[in-house]
CSV table of C-alpha atoms and ligand atoms in Angstrom, one decimal:
chain,number,residue,atom,x,y,z
P,22,MET,CA,24.7,15.9,63.2
P,23,GLN,CA,21.9,18.2,62.2
P,24,GLY,CA,23.4,18.4,58.8
P,25,GLU,CA,23.3,14.7,58.4
P,26,GLN,CA,19.6,14.5,59.4
P,27,LEU,CA,18.7,17.2,56.9
P,28,TYR,CA,20.6,15.3,54.3
P,29,ARG,CA,18.7,12.0,55.1
P,30,GLN,CA,15.4,13.8,55.0
P,31,LYS,CA,16.3,15.3,51.7
P,32,MET,CA,17.2,11.9,50.3
P,33,LEU,CA,14.0,10.3,51.5
P,34,ARG,CA,12.0,13.1,49.8
P,35,LEU,CA,13.9,12.5,46.6
P,36,ASP,CA,13.2,8.7,46.8
P,37,ALA,CA,9.5,9.5,47.3
P,38,ASP,CA,9.5,11.8,44.3
P,39,GLU,CA,11.3,9.1,42.3
P,40,GLY,CA,8.6,6.6,43.3
P,41,VAL,CA,5.9,9.0,42.1
P,42,ARG,CA,7.7,9.6,38.9
P,43,LYS,CA,8.2,5.9,38.3
P,44,THR,CA,4.5,5.0,38.9
P,45,THR,CA,3.3,7.8,36.5
P,46,ASP,CA,5.7,6.8,33.7
P,47,LEU,CA,3.1,5.2,31.5
P,48,SER,CA,5.5,4.6,28.6
P,49,LYS,CA,6.8,1.4,30.3
P,50,ASN,CA,3.4,-0.1,29.4
P,51,PHE,CA,3.7,0.9,25.8
P,52,ARG,CA,4.4,-1.4,22.8
P,53,LYS,CA,7.7,-0.6,21.1
P,54,ILE,CA,6.8,0.0,17.5
P,55,SER,CA,8.1,1.8,14.4
P,56,PRO,CA,5.0,2.7,12.4
P,57,TYR,CA,4.6,2.9,8.6
P,58,VAL,CA,5.1,6.4,7.3
P,59,ALA,CA,2.5,7.4,4.7
P,60,GLY,CA,3.3,9.9,1.9
P,61,GLU,CA,2.5,13.4,2.9
P,62,GLN,CA,-0.9,15.1,2.0
P,63,PRO,CA,0.1,18.7,1.4
P,64,LYS,CA,-2.6,21.3,0.9
P,65,PHE,CA,-1.3,24.0,-1.4
P,66,ALA,CA,-3.8,25.5,-3.9
P,67,ASP,CA,-1.3,25.2,-6.8
P,68,GLN,CA,0.2,21.8,-5.9
P,69,ILE,CA,0.8,18.9,-8.3
P,70,LYS,CA,0.4,15.8,-6.2
P,71,LEU,CA,2.3,12.8,-7.6
P,72,ASN,CA,3.5,11.2,-4.4
P,73,THR,CA,0.9,8.7,-3.1
P,74,ASN,CA,-0.2,6.8,-6.3
P,75,GLU,CA,-3.7,8.2,-6.1
P,76,ASN,CA,-5.8,8.4,-9.3
P,77,PRO,CA,-5.9,11.9,-10.8
P,78,TYR,CA,-9.5,11.4,-12.1
P,79,PRO,CA,-12.7,11.5,-10.0
P,80,PRO,CA,-14.6,8.4,-9.1
P,81,SER,CA,-17.5,7.2,-11.3
P,82,ASP,CA,-20.7,9.3,-11.5
P,83,LYS,CA,-22.5,6.3,-10.2
P,84,VAL,CA,-20.8,6.9,-6.8
P,85,THR,CA,-22.1,10.5,-6.8
P,86,GLU,CA,-25.5,9.3,-7.7
P,87,PHE,CA,-25.4,6.8,-4.8
P,88,LEU,CA,-24.2,9.4,-2.3
P,89,GLU,CA,-26.9,11.9,-3.4
P,90,ASN,CA,-29.7,9.4,-3.0
P,91,PHE,CA,-28.4,7.9,0.3
P,92,ASN,CA,-31.1,7.8,3.0
P,93,ARG,CA,-29.5,8.9,6.3
P,94,ASP,CA,-32.0,6.7,8.2
P,95,GLU,CA,-30.0,3.7,7.1
P,96,LEU,CA,-27.3,4.9,9.4
P,97,LYS,CA,-29.4,4.1,12.4
P,98,LEU,CA,-28.7,0.4,11.8
P,99,TYR,CA,-25.5,-1.5,11.9
P,100,PRO,CA,-24.2,-2.6,8.5
P,101,ASP,CA,-23.7,-6.1,7.3
P,102,THR,CA,-20.6,-7.6,9.0
P,103,ASN,CA,-19.2,-9.0,5.7
P,104,GLY,CA,-19.6,-6.0,3.4
P,105,GLY,CA,-23.1,-6.9,2.1
P,106,GLU,CA,-23.8,-5.5,-1.4
P,107,LEU,CA,-20.1,-4.5,-1.8
P,108,THR,CA,-19.0,-8.1,-1.4
P,109,GLN,CA,-21.7,-9.3,-3.7
P,110,ALA,CA,-20.8,-6.7,-6.4
P,111,ILE,CA,-17.1,-7.7,-6.3
P,112,ALA,CA,-18.0,-11.4,-6.4
P,113,ASP,CA,-20.3,-10.8,-9.4
P,114,TYR,CA,-17.7,-8.7,-11.2
P,115,TYR,CA,-14.9,-11.4,-10.8
P,116,GLY,CA,-17.3,-14.4,-11.3
P,117,VAL,CA,-16.7,-16.0,-7.9
P,118,ASP,CA,-19.0,-16.9,-5.1
P,119,ALA,CA,-19.4,-14.2,-2.4
P,120,SER,CA,-18.1,-16.7,0.2
P,121,ARG,CA,-14.8,-16.3,-1.5
P,122,VAL,CA,-14.5,-12.5,-1.1
P,123,PHE,CA,-13.3,-10.7,2.0
P,124,VAL,CA,-13.6,-6.9,2.1
P,125,GLY,CA,-11.7,-4.5,4.3
P,126,VAL,CA,-10.9,-0.8,5.1
P,127,GLY,CA,-8.5,-0.4,2.2
P,128,SER,CA,-6.2,-3.2,1.2
P,129,ASP,CA,-4.0,-2.2,4.1
P,130,ASP,CA,-6.7,-3.6,6.4
P,131,VAL,CA,-7.1,-6.7,4.3
P,132,LEU,CA,-3.3,-7.3,4.3
P,133,ALA,CA,-3.0,-6.7,8.1
P,134,MET,CA,-5.8,-9.3,8.6
P,135,CYS,CA,-3.9,-11.7,6.4
P,136,PHE,CA,-0.7,-11.3,8.5
P,137,MET,CA,-2.8,-12.1,11.6
P,138,ALA,CA,-4.7,-14.9,10.0
P,139,PHE,CA,-2.1,-16.8,8.0
P,140,PHE,CA,1.4,-16.2,9.4
P,141,ASN,CA,1.4,-18.1,12.6
P,142,SER,CA,3.6,-21.2,12.0
P,143,GLY,CA,6.6,-19.7,13.8
P,144,ARG,CA,8.6,-20.1,10.6
P,145,GLU,CA,10.0,-17.2,8.6
P,146,VAL,CA,7.7,-15.3,6.3
P,147,LEU,CA,9.3,-14.2,3.0
P,148,PHE,CA,9.0,-10.9,1.1
P,149,PRO,CA,11.4,-8.9,-1.1
P,150,ASP,CA,14.0,-6.6,0.3
P,151,ILE,CA,12.6,-3.7,-1.8
P,152,THR,CA,8.9,-3.7,-1.5
P,153,TYR,CA,5.8,-2.2,0.2
P,154,SER,CA,7.3,-0.8,3.4
P,155,PHE,CA,4.2,-1.8,5.4
P,156,TYR,CA,5.1,-5.5,5.4
P,157,PRO,CA,7.9,-5.3,8.0
P,158,VAL,CA,5.7,-3.0,10.1
P,159,TRP,CA,2.9,-5.6,10.3
P,160,ALA,CA,5.4,-8.4,10.8
P,161,ASN,CA,6.8,-6.6,13.8
P,162,LEU,CA,3.4,-5.7,15.1
P,163,PHE,CA,2.2,-9.3,15.0
P,164,ASN,CA,5.5,-10.8,16.1
P,165,VAL,CA,6.0,-12.6,12.8
P,166,LYS,CA,9.6,-13.6,11.9
P,167,TYR,CA,10.6,-12.7,8.4
P,168,ARG,CA,13.4,-12.8,5.8
P,169,THR,CA,13.8,-10.5,2.8
P,170,PRO,CA,15.4,-12.1,-0.3
P,171,ALA,CA,17.0,-9.4,-2.4
P,172,LEU,CA,15.6,-8.3,-5.8
P,173,ASP,CA,18.1,-8.8,-8.6
P,174,GLU,CA,20.1,-5.9,-10.1
P,175,ASN,CA,17.1,-5.1,-12.5
P,176,PHE,CA,14.7,-5.0,-9.5
P,177,LYS,CA,13.2,-8.3,-10.4
P,178,ILE,CA,11.9,-10.8,-7.8
P,179,VAL,CA,14.0,-14.0,-8.0
P,180,LYS,CA,11.4,-16.7,-7.9
P,181,GLU,CA,13.8,-19.4,-6.8
P,182,ASP,CA,14.4,-17.5,-3.5
P,183,TYR,CA,10.8,-18.5,-2.6
P,184,PHE,CA,11.3,-22.3,-3.2
P,185,CYS,CA,12.2,-23.1,0.4
P,186,GLU,CA,10.6,-23.8,3.7
P,187,ASN,CA,8.8,-20.7,4.9
P,188,GLY,CA,5.9,-19.6,7.1
P,189,GLY,CA,4.2,-17.7,4.3
P,190,ILE,CA,4.9,-15.4,1.4
P,191,VAL,CA,3.7,-11.9,0.4
P,192,PHE,CA,4.7,-9.7,-2.5
P,193,PRO,CA,3.1,-7.0,-4.6
P,194,ASN,CA,2.6,-7.7,-8.3
P,195,PRO,CA,3.5,-5.3,-9.9
P,196,ASN,CA,6.0,-4.7,-7.1
P,197,ALA,CA,6.1,-1.3,-5.3
P,198,PRO,CA,7.9,1.0,-5.4
P,199,THR,CA,9.5,-0.4,-8.6
P,200,GLY,CA,6.4,-1.0,-10.8
P,201,VAL,CA,8.0,-4.2,-12.1
P,202,GLU,CA,5.6,-7.0,-13.0
P,203,MET,CA,6.4,-10.7,-12.3
P,204,PRO,CA,5.1,-12.9,-15.1
P,205,LEU,CA,2.0,-14.8,-14.1
P,206,ALA,CA,3.7,-18.2,-14.8
P,207,ASP,CA,6.3,-17.3,-12.2
P,208,VAL,CA,3.7,-16.3,-9.7
P,209,GLU,CA,2.0,-19.6,-10.3
P,210,GLU,CA,5.2,-21.5,-9.8
P,211,ILE,CA,5.7,-19.8,-6.4
P,212,VAL,CA,2.1,-20.7,-5.4
P,213,SER,CA,2.3,-24.3,-6.6
P,214,ARG,CA,5.7,-25.0,-4.9
P,215,ASN,CA,4.4,-23.7,-1.6
P,216,SER,CA,1.2,-25.7,-1.0
P,217,GLY,CA,2.0,-25.9,2.7
P,218,SER,CA,2.0,-22.1,3.3
P,219,VAL,CA,-0.2,-19.2,2.3
P,220,VAL,CA,1.0,-17.0,-0.6
P,221,ILE,CA,-0.5,-13.5,-0.7
P,222,VAL,CA,-0.2,-11.6,-4.0
P,223,ASP,CA,-0.8,-7.9,-3.3
P,224,GLU,CA,-2.3,-6.6,-6.6
P,225,ALA,CA,-2.8,-2.9,-5.6
P,226,TYR,CA,-1.6,-1.8,-9.1
P,227,VAL,CA,-2.6,-4.8,-11.3
P,228,ASP,CA,-5.3,-3.0,-13.2
P,229,PHE,CA,-2.8,-0.7,-15.0
P,230,GLY,CA,-1.8,-3.4,-17.5
P,231,ALA,CA,-0.4,-6.3,-15.4
P,232,HIS,CA,-1.8,-9.9,-15.3
P,233,SER,CA,-3.9,-10.8,-12.3
P,234,ALA,CA,-3.5,-14.1,-10.4
P,235,LEU,CA,-7.2,-13.9,-9.4
P,236,GLU,CA,-8.3,-16.8,-11.6
P,237,LEU,CA,-5.6,-19.0,-10.0
P,238,THR,CA,-7.6,-18.8,-6.7
P,239,ASN,CA,-10.0,-21.3,-8.4
P,240,LYS,CA,-7.1,-23.7,-8.6
P,241,TYR,CA,-4.9,-23.2,-5.6
P,242,LYS,CA,-6.1,-23.4,-2.0
P,243,ASN,CA,-3.1,-21.5,-0.6
P,244,LEU,CA,-3.4,-18.4,-2.7
P,245,VAL,CA,-4.8,-15.0,-1.6
P,246,VAL,CA,-5.2,-12.2,-4.1
P,247,VAL,CA,-5.6,-8.8,-2.6
P,248,GLN,CA,-6.7,-5.7,-4.6
P,249,THR,CA,-7.9,-2.2,-3.8
P,250,PHE,CA,-10.3,0.5,-5.0
P,251,SER,CA,-7.8,3.2,-4.0
P,252,LYS,CA,-5.9,3.3,-7.3
P,253,SER,CA,-7.7,2.1,-10.4
P,254,ARG,CA,-11.2,3.1,-9.1
P,255,SER,CA,-10.2,6.5,-7.7
P,256,LEU,CA,-11.5,5.8,-4.2
P,257,ALA,CA,-8.5,6.1,-1.9
P,258,GLY,CA,-10.6,8.3,0.4
P,259,LEU,CA,-13.4,5.7,0.7
P,260,ARG,CA,-11.1,2.9,2.0
P,261,VAL,CA,-12.0,-0.3,0.2
P,262,GLY,CA,-9.8,-3.3,-0.4
P,263,PHE,CA,-10.6,-6.9,-0.9
P,264,ALA,CA,-9.2,-10.4,-1.0
P,265,VAL,CA,-10.3,-13.3,-3.2
P,266,ALA,CA,-9.3,-16.9,-2.1
P,267,ASP,CA,-10.5,-20.3,-1.4
P,268,ASN,CA,-13.5,-20.4,1.0
P,269,ALA,CA,-11.5,-21.9,3.8
P,270,LEU,CA,-9.0,-19.0,3.7
P,271,ILE,CA,-11.8,-16.4,3.5
P,272,LYS,CA,-13.6,-18.1,6.5
P,273,GLN,CA,-10.4,-17.7,8.5
P,274,LEU,CA,-10.0,-14.0,7.5
P,275,ARG,CA,-13.6,-13.4,8.6
P,276,ALA,CA,-13.0,-15.2,11.9
P,277,VAL,CA,-9.9,-13.0,12.6
P,278,LYS,CA,-11.8,-9.8,11.7
P,279,ASP,CA,-14.8,-10.9,13.9
P,280,SER,CA,-12.3,-11.3,16.8
P,281,TYR,CA,-11.2,-7.7,16.4
P,282,ASN,CA,-13.9,-5.5,14.8
P,283,SER,CA,-16.9,-7.0,13.1
P,284,TYR,CA,-18.4,-3.9,11.4
P,285,THR,CA,-15.5,-2.7,9.3
P,286,ILE,CA,-17.5,-1.7,6.2
P,287,ASN,CA,-20.1,1.0,6.9
P,288,ARG,CA,-23.3,1.4,4.9
P,289,ILE,CA,-22.0,4.4,2.8
P,290,THR,CA,-18.8,2.6,1.9
P,291,ALA,CA,-20.7,-0.6,0.9
P,292,GLY,CA,-23.1,1.3,-1.3
P,293,ALA,CA,-20.6,3.7,-2.9
P,294,GLY,CA,-18.1,0.9,-3.5
P,295,ALA,CA,-20.7,-1.4,-5.1
P,296,ALA,CA,-21.8,1.5,-7.4
P,297,ALA,CA,-18.2,2.0,-8.5
P,298,VAL,CA,-17.7,-1.7,-9.4
P,299,LYS,CA,-20.8,-1.7,-11.5
P,300,ASP,CA,-19.6,1.1,-13.7
P,301,ASP,CA,-17.1,-1.0,-15.7
P,302,GLU,CA,-17.1,1.3,-18.7
P,303,TYR,CA,-15.8,4.3,-16.6
P,304,PHE,CA,-13.3,2.1,-14.8
P,305,LYS,CA,-11.8,0.8,-18.1
P,306,SER,CA,-11.7,4.3,-19.7
P,307,THR,CA,-9.9,5.8,-16.7
P,308,VAL,CA,-7.4,3.0,-16.5
P,309,GLU,CA,-6.8,3.4,-20.3
P,310,ARG,CA,-6.1,7.2,-19.9
P,311,ILE,CA,-3.6,6.6,-17.1
P,312,VAL,CA,-1.8,3.9,-19.1
P,313,LYS,CA,-1.6,6.2,-22.1
P,314,THR,CA,-0.2,9.0,-20.0
P,315,ARG,CA,2.3,6.6,-18.4
P,316,GLU,CA,3.6,5.4,-21.7
P,317,ASN,CA,4.1,8.9,-22.9
P,318,ALA,CA,5.8,9.8,-19.6
P,319,LYS,CA,8.3,7.0,-20.1
P,320,ASN,CA,9.4,8.6,-23.4
P,321,THR,CA,9.7,12.0,-21.9
P,322,LEU,CA,11.6,10.8,-18.8
P,323,TRP,CA,14.0,8.9,-21.1
P,324,GLU,CA,14.7,12.1,-23.1
P,325,LEU,CA,15.3,14.0,-19.9
P,326,GLY,CA,18.1,11.6,-18.9
P,327,PHE,CA,16.2,9.3,-16.5
P,328,THR,CA,16.4,5.5,-16.4
P,329,PHE,CA,13.7,3.3,-14.8
P,330,PRO,CA,12.5,-0.3,-14.7
P,331,ASP,CA,9.6,-0.8,-17.0
P,332,SER,CA,6.4,0.0,-15.1
P,333,LYS,CA,3.1,-1.7,-15.3
P,334,SER,CA,1.6,0.4,-12.5
P,335,ASN,CA,0.4,4.0,-12.1
P,336,PHE,CA,3.8,5.2,-11.1
P,337,ILE,CA,7.4,5.2,-12.5
P,338,PHE,CA,10.5,4.6,-10.4
P,339,ALA,CA,13.1,6.8,-12.0
P,340,SER,CA,16.8,7.7,-11.4
P,341,HIS,CA,18.6,10.5,-13.2
P,342,LYS,CA,21.9,9.9,-14.9
P,343,SER,CA,23.7,12.9,-13.3
P,344,VAL,CA,21.5,14.6,-10.7
P,345,SER,CA,20.7,13.0,-7.4
P,346,ALA,CA,17.1,11.9,-6.7
P,347,LYS,CA,17.2,13.8,-3.4
P,348,GLU,CA,18.2,17.1,-5.1
P,349,ILE,CA,15.5,16.7,-7.7
P,350,PHE,CA,12.9,15.8,-5.0
P,351,GLU,CA,13.7,18.9,-3.0
P,352,ALA,CA,13.7,21.2,-6.1
P,353,LEU,CA,10.3,19.8,-7.1
P,354,ARG,CA,9.0,20.2,-3.6
P,355,GLU,CA,9.9,23.9,-3.6
P,356,LYS,CA,7.7,24.3,-6.7
P,357,HIS,CA,4.9,22.4,-4.9
P,358,ILE,CA,5.4,19.4,-7.2
P,359,PHE,CA,5.3,16.4,-4.9
P,360,VAL,CA,6.8,13.0,-5.7
P,361,ARG,CA,8.0,10.3,-3.4
P,362,TYR,CA,11.6,9.8,-2.3
P,363,PHE,CA,12.7,6.9,-0.1
P,364,ASN,CA,16.0,7.4,1.7
P,365,LEU,CA,16.7,3.7,1.9
P,366,PRO,CA,19.5,1.4,0.8
P,367,ARG,CA,19.6,0.5,-2.9
P,368,ILE,CA,16.8,3.0,-3.8
P,369,ASP,CA,18.0,6.3,-2.4
P,370,ASN,CA,18.7,7.6,-5.9
P,371,TYR,CA,15.2,7.0,-7.2
P,372,LEU,CA,12.0,9.0,-7.3
P,373,ARG,CA,8.6,7.4,-7.4
P,374,ILE,CA,6.5,9.5,-9.7
P,375,THR,CA,2.8,8.9,-9.7
P,376,VAL,CA,1.1,9.2,-13.2
P,377,GLY,CA,-1.2,12.2,-13.0
P,378,THR,CA,-3.2,13.9,-15.8
P,379,ASP,CA,-1.5,15.0,-19.0
P,380,ARG,CA,-1.6,18.5,-17.7
P,381,GLU,CA,0.1,17.6,-14.4
P,382,MET,CA,2.8,15.6,-16.2
P,383,LYS,CA,3.5,18.5,-18.5
P,384,ILE,CA,4.0,20.9,-15.6
P,385,LEU,CA,6.4,18.3,-14.0
P,386,PHE,CA,8.3,17.8,-17.3
P,387,ASP,CA,8.5,21.5,-18.1
P,388,PHE,CA,10.1,22.1,-14.7
P,389,LEU,CA,12.5,19.2,-15.1
P,390,ALA,CA,13.6,20.2,-18.5
P,391,GLU,CA,14.5,23.7,-17.3
P,392,TYR,CA,16.1,22.4,-14.0
P,393,LEU,CA,18.2,19.7,-15.6
P,394,LYS,CA,19.2,21.8,-18.6
P,395,ASP,CA,22.6,22.9,-17.4
P,396,LYS,CA,23.3,20.0,-15.1
P,397,ALA,CA,23.5,17.1,-17.5
Q,411,LIG,N1,-0.3,-2.5,-1.3
Q,411,LIG,C1,0.6,-1.7,-1.9
Q,411,LIG,C2,1.7,-2.3,-2.7
Q,411,LIG,C3,0.5,-0.3,-1.9
Q,411,LIG,O1,1.4,0.5,-2.5
Q,411,LIG,C4,-0.6,0.3,-1.2
Q,411,LIG,C5,-0.8,1.8,-1.2
Q,411,LIG,N2,-0.1,2.4,-0.2
Q,411,LIG,C6,-1.5,-0.6,-0.5
Q,411,LIG,C7,-1.3,-2.0,-0.6
Q,411,LIG,C8,-2.6,-0.1,0.3
Q,411,LIG,O2,-3.5,0.7,-0.3
Q,411,LIG,P1,-5.0,0.9,0.3
Q,411,LIG,O3,-5.0,0.6,1.7
Q,411,LIG,O4,-5.3,2.3,0.0
Q,411,LIG,O5,-5.9,-0.1,-0.4
């Protein structure tokens, strides 16, 4: 009898413990998410960093000048809610009214706002199967249904796949991580055939020789063109991205931003970003240098036994004829040469190599020539 009582008491205690455990298990309140995984930011003194499509050259001297003369007293005050002088500088540069420009904390912020603002019909949003891996993450975060039409065997977007009912469209042009450009006429056809949904063209890499759809925003009310200062303007660390579109779309983006966080662009970012846009000469010369290095890199990669779709961006998406991408990726990593490898269907035998300086590319190619010598 006593044994049974003891047993009951023990079970009651266990139940009580379980109750405590249950109420303190906070994870049941958590959102189930699989976040975007950014490329690593290693910190070796001797590293060659070609893994996150940053610009190897410093930002314009005008940015330094702005930072050196910045009056800290300005930081007492809140900044303009819509990017102030930065928005105006972008509007002036592209010849549009400032009411047609939306700025954000990098183009990731602008794109996330676009998903929130424009993909609410309940119908499926479309983006390619191989593309910027943040799109499905935002779609899941904002409960947006989506479908991913496959790129063709040459990694080209098939425009006809987007001539159907949908809840919105988003794709990068040039695409990432392939670097492949869609001709502007095809972009326009996708936009014009989808007047009932918003089409977002993510032009993160457009400045490296591709054709921008920005001018088409004067003509189409359903087009949003998104660009960034992270690549062609060497300002990944500042975090500036922007969208150009018809006023009604920009008004909607601002309304969504102001329902979440009004002051996204701080005073330092606004001033430094504006200074960068105004230095067109430096911008053009930097882009030109990278394009030249990229074109030379294509020749060398070809000689080393790599194949790749033609890139119009600041990276090349390359596959070796006899050695696996994973093996090369790991061999490079050991030498502190960092490129990007995606272990994903269809692209797990490719390396995405950011175009660095000529010196950085030479170190990469010298190593590859030696490593691949006996393996071909
Ligand atoms: N779009 C594409 C296609 C990208 O590759 C990137 C860079 N990761 C971005 C947008 C975002 O860049 P950022 O937020 O630095 O402007």
